[in-house]
Coordinates of N, CA and C in Angstrom, one line a residue:
Chain M
X28 N -80.3 161.9 182.1 CA -78.9 162.1 182.2 C -78.2 161.3 181.1
X29 N -77.1 161.8 180.6 CA -76.4 161.1 179.6 C -75.6 160.0 180.2
X30 N -75.6 158.9 179.5 CA -74.9 157.7 180.0 C -74.6 156.7 178.8
X31 N -73.6 155.9 179.1 CA -73.3 154.9 178.1 C -73.2 153.5 178.8
X32 N -73.8 152.5 178.2 CA -73.8 151.2 178.8 C -73.1 150.2 177.9
X33 N -72.1 149.5 178.4 CA -71.4 148.4 177.7 C -71.7 147.2 178.5
X34 N -72.7 146.4 178.0 CA -73.2 145.2 178.8 C -72.2 144.1 179.1
X35 N -71.2 144.0 178.2 CA -70.3 142.9 178.2 C -69.0 143.4 178.9
X36 N -68.6 142.9 180.0 CA -67.4 143.3 180.7 C -66.2 142.7 180.0
X37 N -66.4 141.4 179.6 CA -65.2 140.6 179.1 C -65.8 139.7 178.0
X38 N -65.1 139.7 176.9 CA -65.4 138.8 175.8 C -64.2 138.1 175.3
X39 N -64.4 136.8 175.0 CA -63.3 136.0 174.5 C -63.7 135.4 173.2
X40 N -62.8 135.6 172.2 CA -63.1 135.0 170.9 C -61.8 134.3 170.3
X41 N -62.0 133.5 169.4 CA -60.9 132.8 168.7 C -60.4 133.7 167.6
X42 N -59.1 133.7 167.3 CA -58.6 134.4 166.2 C -59.3 134.0 164.9
X43 N -59.7 135.0 164.1 CA -60.4 134.7 162.9 C -61.9 134.7 163.0
X44 N -62.4 134.7 164.2 CA -63.8 134.8 164.4 C -64.3 136.2 164.3
X45 N -65.6 136.3 164.1 CA -66.2 137.7 164.0 C -66.5 138.2 165.4
X46 N -66.6 139.5 165.5 CA -66.7 140.2 166.8 C -67.8 141.2 166.7
X47 N -68.6 141.3 167.8 CA -69.5 142.4 168.0 C -69.5 142.8 169.4
X48 N -69.2 144.1 169.7 CA -69.2 144.7 171.0 C -70.4 145.6 171.1
X49 N -71.1 145.4 172.2 CA -72.4 146.2 172.3 C -72.2 147.5 173.1
X50 N -73.0 148.5 172.6 CA -72.9 149.8 173.3 C -74.3 150.4 173.2
X51 N -74.9 150.8 174.3 CA -76.2 151.5 174.3 C -75.9 152.8 175.0
X52 N -76.6 153.8 174.6 CA -76.4 155.2 175.1 C -77.8 155.8 175.5
X53 N -77.7 156.8 176.4 CA -78.8 157.6 176.7 C -78.4 159.0 176.6
X54 N -79.2 159.7 175.7 CA -78.8 161.1 175.4 C -80.1 161.8 174.9
X55 N -80.2 163.1 175.2 CA -81.4 163.8 174.9 C -81.6 164.1 173.4
X56 N -80.5 164.1 172.6 CA -80.6 164.5 171.2 C -79.7 163.5 170.4
X57 N -79.6 163.8 169.2 CA -78.7 162.9 168.4 C -77.2 163.2 168.9
X58 N -76.6 162.1 169.4 CA -75.3 162.4 170.0 C -74.2 162.2 168.9
X59 N -73.0 162.6 169.4 CA -71.8 162.2 168.7 C -71.4 160.9 169.4
X60 N -71.0 159.9 168.6 CA -70.6 158.6 169.2 C -69.2 158.2 168.8
X61 N -68.5 157.5 169.7 CA -67.2 157.2 169.4 C -66.9 155.8 170.0
X62 N -65.9 155.1 169.3 CA -65.3 153.9 169.9 C -63.8 154.2 170.0
X63 N -63.3 153.9 171.2 CA -61.8 154.0 171.5 C -61.3 152.6 171.9
X64 N -60.0 152.4 171.6 CA -59.4 151.2 172.1 C -58.2 151.6 172.9
X65 N -58.0 150.8 174.0 CA -56.9 151.1 174.9 C -56.1 149.8 175.2
X66 N -54.9 149.7 174.7 CA -54.0 148.6 175.0 C -53.3 148.8 176.3
X67 N -52.8 147.7 177.0 CA -52.1 147.9 178.2 C -51.0 148.8 178.1
X68 N -50.9 149.8 179.0 CA -49.9 150.8 179.0 C -49.9 151.8 177.9
X69 N -51.0 151.8 177.1 CA -51.1 152.7 176.0 C -52.3 153.7 176.3
X70 N -52.2 154.8 175.6 CA -53.3 155.7 175.7 C -54.5 155.3 174.9
X71 N -55.6 156.1 174.9 CA -56.8 155.7 174.1 C -56.6 156.1 172.7
X72 N -57.0 155.2 171.8 CA -56.9 155.5 170.4 C -58.2 155.5 169.8
X73 N -58.6 156.5 169.0 CA -59.9 156.5 168.3 C -60.0 155.5 167.2
X74 N -61.0 154.7 167.3 CA -61.2 153.7 166.2 C -62.2 154.3 165.1
X75 N -63.2 154.9 165.6 CA -64.2 155.5 164.6 C -65.2 156.4 165.3
X76 N -65.9 157.1 164.6 CA -66.8 158.1 165.1 C -68.1 158.2 164.3
X77 N -69.2 158.6 164.9 CA -70.4 158.9 164.2 C -70.9 160.3 164.6
X78 N -71.1 161.2 163.6 CA -71.6 162.5 163.9 C -73.0 162.6 163.2
X79 N -73.1 162.3 162.0 CA -74.4 162.3 161.2 C -74.2 161.6 159.9
X80 N -75.3 161.5 159.2 CA -75.2 160.9 157.9 C -75.3 159.4 157.9
X81 N -74.5 158.7 157.1 CA -74.6 157.3 156.9 C -74.4 156.6 158.3
X82 N -75.3 155.7 158.6 CA -75.3 155.1 160.0 C -74.3 154.0 160.2
X83 N -73.7 153.6 159.1 CA -72.7 152.6 159.1 C -71.4 153.3 158.9
X84 N -70.5 153.3 159.9 CA -69.3 154.0 159.8 C -68.1 153.0 159.8
X85 N -67.1 153.3 159.0 CA -65.9 152.5 158.9 C -64.8 153.2 159.7
X86 N -64.0 152.4 160.4 CA -62.9 152.9 161.2 C -61.6 152.3 160.8
X87 N -60.6 152.5 161.6 CA -59.3 151.9 161.4 C -59.3 150.5 161.8
X88 N -58.2 149.8 161.4 CA -58.0 148.4 161.8 C -59.1 147.4 161.4
X89 N -59.9 147.8 160.4 CA -61.0 146.9 159.9 C -62.2 146.9 160.7
X90 N -62.4 147.8 161.7 CA -63.6 147.9 162.5 C -64.7 148.8 161.8
X91 N -65.9 148.5 162.1 CA -67.0 149.3 161.7 C -68.1 149.3 162.8
X92 N -68.9 150.3 162.8 CA -70.0 150.4 163.8 C -71.2 150.9 163.1
X93 N -72.4 150.5 163.7 CA -73.7 150.9 163.1 C -74.5 151.7 164.2
X94 N -74.9 152.9 163.8 CA -75.8 153.7 164.7 C -77.2 153.3 164.4
X95 N -77.9 152.9 165.5 CA -79.3 152.5 165.4 C -80.1 153.4 166.4
X96 N -80.7 154.4 165.8 CA -81.4 155.4 166.7 C -82.5 154.7 167.5
X97 N -83.3 153.8 166.8 CA -84.4 153.2 167.4 C -84.0 152.3 168.6
X98 N -82.8 151.8 168.6 CA -82.3 151.0 169.7 C -81.3 151.7 170.6
X99 N -81.1 153.0 170.3 CA -80.0 153.7 171.1 C -78.8 152.9 171.2
X100 N -78.3 152.4 170.1 CA -77.2 151.5 170.1 C -76.1 152.0 169.1
X101 N -74.9 151.6 169.3 CA -73.8 151.9 168.5 C -72.8 150.8 168.6
X102 N -73.1 149.6 168.1 CA -72.3 148.4 168.3 C -71.1 148.4 167.3
X103 N -70.0 147.9 167.8 CA -68.8 147.8 167.1 C -68.6 146.4 166.5
X104 N -68.2 146.3 165.3 CA -68.1 144.9 164.7 C -66.7 144.8 163.9
X105 N -66.3 143.6 163.8 CA -65.1 143.3 163.0 C -65.3 141.8 162.5
X106 N -65.2 141.6 161.2 CA -65.5 140.3 160.6 C -64.5 139.2 161.0
X107 N -63.3 139.6 161.2 CA -62.3 138.6 161.5 C -61.2 139.2 162.5
X108 N -61.2 138.7 163.7 CA -60.4 139.2 164.7 C -59.0 138.7 164.7
X109 N -58.0 139.6 164.9 CA -56.6 139.3 164.9 C -56.1 139.3 166.4
X110 N -55.1 138.5 166.7 CA -54.6 138.4 168.1 C -54.2 139.8 168.6
X111 N -53.8 140.7 167.7 CA -53.4 142.1 168.1 C -54.6 142.9 168.5
X112 N -55.8 142.5 168.3 CA -57.0 143.2 168.7 C -57.3 143.1 170.2
X113 N -56.6 142.2 170.9 CA -56.8 142.1 172.3 C -56.5 143.4 173.0
X114 N -57.5 143.9 173.7 CA -57.4 145.2 174.3 C -58.7 145.5 175.1
X115 N -58.8 146.7 175.6 CA -60.0 147.2 176.2 C -60.7 148.2 175.2
X116 N -61.9 148.0 175.1 CA -62.7 148.9 174.1 C -63.7 149.7 174.8
X117 N -63.7 151.0 174.5 CA -64.6 151.9 175.2 C -65.5 152.6 174.2
X118 N -66.8 152.6 174.5 CA -67.8 153.4 173.7 C -68.0 154.7 174.4
X119 N -68.2 155.8 173.7 CA -68.3 157.1 174.3 C -69.3 157.9 173.6
X120 N -70.1 158.8 174.3 CA -71.0 159.7 173.7 C -70.4 161.1 174.0
X121 N -70.5 162.0 173.0 CA -70.0 163.3 173.1 C -71.1 164.3 173.2
X122 N -71.1 165.2 174.2 CA -72.0 166.3 174.3 C -71.8 167.3 173.2
X123 N -72.9 167.7 172.5 CA -72.7 168.5 171.4 C -72.3 170.0 171.7
X124 N -72.5 170.4 172.9 CA -72.0 171.8 173.2 C -70.6 171.9 173.7
X125 N -70.3 171.1 174.6 CA -69.0 171.1 175.3 C -68.1 170.1 174.6
X126 N -68.6 169.1 174.0 CA -67.8 168.0 173.4 C -67.2 167.1 174.4
X127 N -67.5 167.3 175.7 CA -66.9 166.3 176.7 C -67.4 164.9 176.4
X128 N -66.6 164.0 176.6 CA -67.0 162.6 176.4 C -67.4 161.9 177.6
X129 N -68.5 161.1 177.5 CA -69.0 160.2 178.5 C -68.7 158.8 178.1
X130 N -67.9 158.1 178.9 CA -67.5 156.8 178.5 C -68.3 155.7 179.2
X131 N -68.4 154.6 178.5 CA -68.9 153.4 179.2 C -67.8 152.8 180.0
X132 N -68.1 151.7 180.7 CA -67.1 151.0 181.6 C -66.1 150.1 180.8
X133 N -66.3 149.9 179.5 CA -65.4 149.2 178.7 C -65.7 147.7 178.6
X134 N -65.2 147.1 177.5 CA -65.3 145.7 177.3 C -63.8 145.2 177.1
X135 N -63.4 144.2 177.8 CA -62.1 143.7 177.7 C -62.2 142.5 176.7
X136 N -61.4 142.6 175.6 CA -61.4 141.6 174.6 C -60.2 140.7 174.7
X137 N -60.4 139.4 174.8 CA -59.3 138.4 174.8 C -59.4 137.6 173.5
X138 N -58.3 137.4 172.9 CA -58.3 136.6 171.6 C -57.4 135.4 171.8
X139 N -58.0 134.2 171.5 CA -57.3 133.0 171.6 C -56.8 132.5 170.2
X140 N -55.6 132.0 170.1 CA -55.1 131.6 168.8 C -55.8 130.3 168.3
Chain T
X19 N -48.6 157.3 168.3 CA -48.3 158.6 169.0 C -49.3 159.7 168.5
X20 N -50.1 160.2 169.5 CA -51.1 161.2 169.1 C -50.5 162.6 169.1
X21 N -49.3 162.8 169.6 CA -48.7 164.1 169.6 C -49.0 164.8 170.9
X22 N -49.8 164.2 171.8 CA -50.1 164.8 173.1 C -49.2 164.1 174.1
X23 N -48.5 164.9 174.8 CA -47.5 164.3 175.8 C -48.0 164.7 177.2
X24 N -47.7 163.8 178.2 CA -48.0 164.0 179.6 C -46.8 163.6 180.4
X25 N -46.6 164.5 181.4 CA -45.5 164.2 182.4 C -45.9 164.6 183.8
X26 N -45.4 163.8 184.7 CA -44.7 162.5 184.5 C -45.6 161.4 184.1
X27 N -45.1 160.3 183.7 CA -45.9 159.1 183.3 C -46.4 158.4 184.6
X28 N -45.6 158.4 185.6 CA -45.9 157.8 186.9 C -45.6 158.7 188.0
X29 N -46.4 158.7 189.0 CA -46.1 159.5 190.2 C -46.6 158.7 191.4
X30 N -45.7 158.5 192.4 CA -46.0 157.9 193.6 C -45.8 158.9 194.7
X31 N -46.8 159.1 195.5 CA -46.7 160.2 196.6 C -47.3 159.7 197.8
X32 N -47.0 160.4 198.9 CA -47.6 160.0 200.2 C -48.9 160.8 200.4
X33 N -49.8 160.3 201.1 CA -51.1 161.0 201.4 C -50.8 162.3 202.1
X34 N -51.4 163.3 201.6 CA -51.3 164.7 202.1 C -50.3 165.5 201.3
X35 N -49.6 164.9 200.4 CA -48.6 165.7 199.6 C -49.4 166.3 198.4
X36 N -48.8 167.4 197.8 CA -49.4 168.0 196.6 C -48.6 167.4 195.4
X37 N -49.4 167.2 194.3 CA -48.8 166.8 193.1 C -49.3 167.6 191.9
X38 N -48.4 167.7 190.9 CA -48.8 168.5 189.7 C -48.5 167.7 188.5
X39 N -49.4 167.6 187.5 CA -49.2 166.9 186.3 C -49.2 168.0 185.1
X40 N -48.5 167.6 184.1 CA -48.5 168.5 182.9 C -48.9 167.8 181.7
X41 N -49.6 168.6 180.8 CA -50.1 168.1 179.5 C -49.6 169.1 178.5
X42 N -48.9 168.6 177.5 CA -48.5 169.4 176.3 C -49.3 168.9 175.1
X43 N -50.2 169.7 174.6 CA -51.1 169.3 173.6 C -50.5 169.6 172.2
X44 N -51.2 169.1 171.2 CA -50.9 169.5 169.8 C -51.2 171.0 169.7
X45 N -50.2 171.7 169.3 CA -50.3 173.2 169.5 C -51.5 173.9 168.9
X46 N -51.9 173.4 167.7 CA -52.9 174.1 167.0 C -54.3 173.8 167.4
X47 N -54.5 172.9 168.3 CA -55.8 172.5 168.7 C -56.3 173.3 170.0
X48 N -57.5 173.9 170.0 CA -57.8 174.8 171.0 C -58.4 174.2 172.3
X49 N -59.2 173.1 172.2 CA -59.8 172.6 173.3 C -59.0 171.5 174.0
X50 N -58.9 171.5 175.3 CA -58.1 170.6 176.0 C -58.9 170.1 177.2
X51 N -58.9 168.8 177.4 CA -59.7 168.1 178.4 C -58.9 167.3 179.3
X52 N -59.4 167.2 180.6 CA -58.8 166.3 181.6 C -59.8 165.3 182.0
X53 N -59.4 164.0 182.0 CA -60.2 162.9 182.5 C -59.5 162.1 183.6
X54 N -60.2 161.4 184.3 CA -59.6 160.5 185.3 C -60.2 159.1 185.1
X55 N -59.3 158.1 185.1 CA -59.7 156.7 184.9 C -59.2 155.9 186.1
X56 N -60.2 155.3 186.8 CA -59.8 154.4 187.8 C -59.9 152.9 187.3
X57 N -59.4 152.0 188.0 CA -59.2 150.6 187.6 C -60.6 150.0 187.3
X58 N -60.7 149.5 186.1 CA -61.9 148.8 185.7 C -63.0 149.7 185.2
X59 N -62.7 151.0 185.1 CA -63.7 152.0 184.7 C -63.3 152.7 183.4
X60 N -64.3 153.3 182.8 CA -63.9 154.2 181.7 C -63.5 155.6 182.2
X61 N -62.9 156.3 181.4 CA -62.5 157.7 181.8 C -63.7 158.6 182.2
X62 N -63.5 159.4 183.2 CA -64.5 160.3 183.6 C -64.0 161.7 183.4
X63 N -64.9 162.6 182.9 CA -64.6 163.9 182.6 C -64.3 164.7 183.9
X64 N -63.2 165.5 183.9 CA -62.9 166.4 185.0 C -63.2 167.9 184.7
X65 N -62.5 168.3 183.6 CA -62.6 169.7 183.3 C -62.1 169.9 181.8
X66 N -62.4 171.1 181.2 CA -61.9 171.4 179.9 C -61.7 172.9 179.7
X67 N -60.8 173.2 178.8 CA -60.4 174.5 178.5 C -60.6 174.8 177.0
X68 N -61.1 176.0 176.7 CA -61.1 176.5 175.4 C -60.1 177.6 175.4
X69 N -59.0 177.4 174.7 CA -57.8 178.2 174.8 C -57.4 178.3 176.3
X70 N -57.3 179.5 176.9 CA -56.9 179.6 178.3 C -58.1 179.6 179.3
X71 N -59.3 179.6 178.8 CA -60.5 179.7 179.6 C -61.0 178.3 180.0
X72 N -61.1 178.2 181.4 CA -61.6 176.9 181.9 C -63.2 177.0 181.9
X73 N -63.8 176.2 181.1 CA -65.3 176.4 180.8 C -66.2 175.5 181.6
X74 N -65.7 174.4 182.1 CA -66.6 173.5 182.8 C -65.7 172.7 183.8
X75 N -66.3 172.5 185.0 CA -65.6 171.6 185.9 C -66.6 170.6 186.4
X76 N -66.2 169.3 186.5 CA -67.0 168.2 187.0 C -67.2 168.3 188.5
X77 N -68.3 167.7 189.0 CA -68.5 167.5 190.4 C -67.4 166.7 191.0
X78 N -66.7 165.9 190.2 CA -65.6 165.1 190.7 C -64.4 165.9 191.1
X79 N -64.4 167.1 190.6 CA -63.2 168.0 190.9 C -63.5 168.8 192.2
X80 N -62.9 168.2 193.3 CA -63.1 168.9 194.5 C -62.3 170.1 194.6
X81 N -62.4 170.8 195.8 CA -61.6 172.0 196.0 C -60.1 171.7 196.0
X82 N -59.8 170.5 196.2 CA -58.3 170.2 196.2 C -57.7 170.1 194.8
X83 N -58.5 170.1 193.8 CA -58.1 170.0 192.4 C -58.1 171.4 191.8
X84 N -57.1 171.7 191.1 CA -57.1 172.9 190.3 C -56.4 172.7 189.0
X85 N -56.8 173.3 187.9 CA -56.2 173.1 186.6 C -56.1 174.5 186.0
X86 N -55.0 174.6 185.2 CA -54.7 175.9 184.5 C -54.2 175.6 183.1
X87 N -54.4 176.6 182.3 CA -53.9 176.5 180.9 C -53.4 177.9 180.5
X88 N -52.3 178.3 181.0 CA -51.8 179.7 180.7 C -51.5 179.8 179.3
X89 N -52.0 180.9 178.7 CA -51.7 181.3 177.3 C -52.3 180.3 176.4
X90 N -53.1 179.4 176.8 CA -53.8 178.5 175.9 C -52.9 177.4 175.3
X91 N -51.8 177.2 176.0 CA -50.8 176.2 175.4 C -50.9 174.9 176.3
X92 N -49.8 174.6 177.1 CA -49.8 173.5 178.0 C -50.8 173.7 179.1
X93 N -51.1 172.6 179.8 CA -52.0 172.6 180.9 C -51.4 171.9 182.1
X94 N -51.8 172.3 183.3 CA -51.4 171.6 184.5 C -52.6 171.3 185.3
X95 N -52.5 170.1 186.0 CA -53.5 169.7 186.9 C -52.9 169.5 188.2
X96 N -53.3 170.2 189.3 CA -52.7 170.1 190.6 C -53.7 169.5 191.6
X97 N -53.2 168.5 192.4 CA -54.0 168.0 193.4 C -53.3 168.3 194.8
X98 N -54.0 169.0 195.6 CA -53.5 169.3 196.9 C -53.9 168.3 198.0
X99 N -53.1 168.1 198.9 CA -53.4 167.2 200.1 C -54.0 165.9 199.5
X100 N -53.2 165.2 198.8 CA -53.7 164.0 198.1 C -54.3 163.0 199.1
X101 N -55.2 162.2 198.6 CA -55.9 161.2 199.4 C -55.7 159.9 198.6
X102 N -55.9 158.7 199.3 CA -55.7 157.5 198.6 C -56.8 157.3 197.5
X103 N -57.9 157.9 197.7 CA -58.9 157.8 196.6 C -58.6 158.6 195.4
X104 N -57.5 159.4 195.4 CA -57.1 160.1 194.2 C -56.2 159.2 193.3
X105 N -55.9 158.0 193.8 CA -55.1 157.1 192.9 C -55.9 156.8 191.7
X106 N -55.3 157.0 190.5 CA -56.0 156.8 189.2 C -55.0 157.2 188.1
X107 N -55.5 157.0 186.9 CA -54.8 157.5 185.7 C -55.4 158.8 185.3
X108 N -54.6 159.8 185.1 CA -55.1 161.1 184.7 C -54.8 161.3 183.3
X109 N -55.8 161.5 182.5 CA -55.6 161.6 181.0 C -55.9 163.0 180.5
X110 N -55.1 163.4 179.6 CA -55.3 164.7 178.9 C -55.7 164.4 177.5
X111 N -56.6 165.2 176.9 CA -57.0 165.0 175.5 C -57.1 166.4 174.9
X112 N -56.7 166.4 173.6 CA -56.7 167.6 172.8 C -57.7 167.4 171.7
X113 N -58.6 168.4 171.4 CA -59.6 168.2 170.4 C -59.3 169.0 169.2
X114 N -59.4 168.3 168.0 CA -59.1 169.0 166.7 C -60.4 169.7 166.2
X115 N -60.3 170.2 165.0 CA -61.4 170.9 164.4 C -62.5 170.0 164.0
X116 N -62.3 168.7 163.9 CA -63.3 167.7 163.5 C -63.9 167.1 164.7
X117 N -63.7 167.7 165.9 CA -64.3 167.2 167.1 C -63.8 165.8 167.6
X118 N -62.6 165.5 167.1 CA -61.9 164.3 167.6 C -61.0 164.6 168.7
X119 N -61.0 163.8 169.8 CA -60.1 164.0 170.9 C -59.0 163.0 170.8
X120 N -57.8 163.6 170.9 CA -56.6 162.8 170.9 C -56.0 162.7 172.3
X121 N -55.9 161.5 172.8 CA -55.4 161.4 174.2 C -53.9 161.2 174.3
X122 N -53.4 161.7 175.4 CA -52.1 161.5 175.8 C -52.0 160.1 176.5
X123 N -50.8 159.7 176.8 CA -50.6 158.4 177.5 C -51.0 158.3 178.9
X124 N -51.2 159.5 179.5 CA -51.7 159.5 180.9 C -50.6 159.6 181.9
X125 N -51.0 160.0 183.1 CA -50.1 160.0 184.3 C -50.8 159.1 185.3
X126 N -50.1 158.1 185.7 CA -50.6 157.2 186.7 C -50.2 157.7 188.1
X127 N -51.2 158.0 188.9 CA -50.9 158.5 190.3 C -51.2 157.4 191.3
X128 N -50.2 157.1 192.2 CA -50.4 156.2 193.3 C -50.2 157.0 194.6
X129 N -51.2 157.0 195.4 CA -51.1 157.7 196.7 C -51.0 156.6 197.8
X130 N -49.9 156.7 198.5 CA -49.7 155.7 199.6 C -50.3 156.1 200.9

């Protein structure tokens, strides 16, 4: 069955520190992979996506993610976190026929000044 | 702002009442999805439309739930005989030609 695991429920970092949010997926073929961010009271915003090709993808707000097929992972990274990055981050896998998204349970990021 | 709007933004209802939510997507995008998000969880797929055709429904969608997308434009999600377990955020998403889904702000349902 298709699934997404985000092992870290809550992460706290200092402003300016680097960040890595983990995502592991289970899917029968090469999946579409996404990272979304959700701020309190806001809708989900797409940060970046992977469909094929270069396994290192760049997104908005200085985020990047790397697809590692051998590890079934799609971890999100940012070299220097800003206080405004505090939010909930969701990894998702998309089914290639229906394109419905299967989300992980999310990682809440807290940023200290 | 993704261009996807949802109304109402908040709905409080008593158990047993019927509720209807509306989603107005970006007009030129053909696929429309409904998800449900409960506290502390990621969104869960409910159903989706390709134009006006409803192509898949999740097991989460009991007989009390129905969704429509007349003429392939806006969509409605109705819950009949609401239960406290229906309390959640209901999200609508519209997919573009590049397989990106743009989410609306959601409708938060509270069933008392």
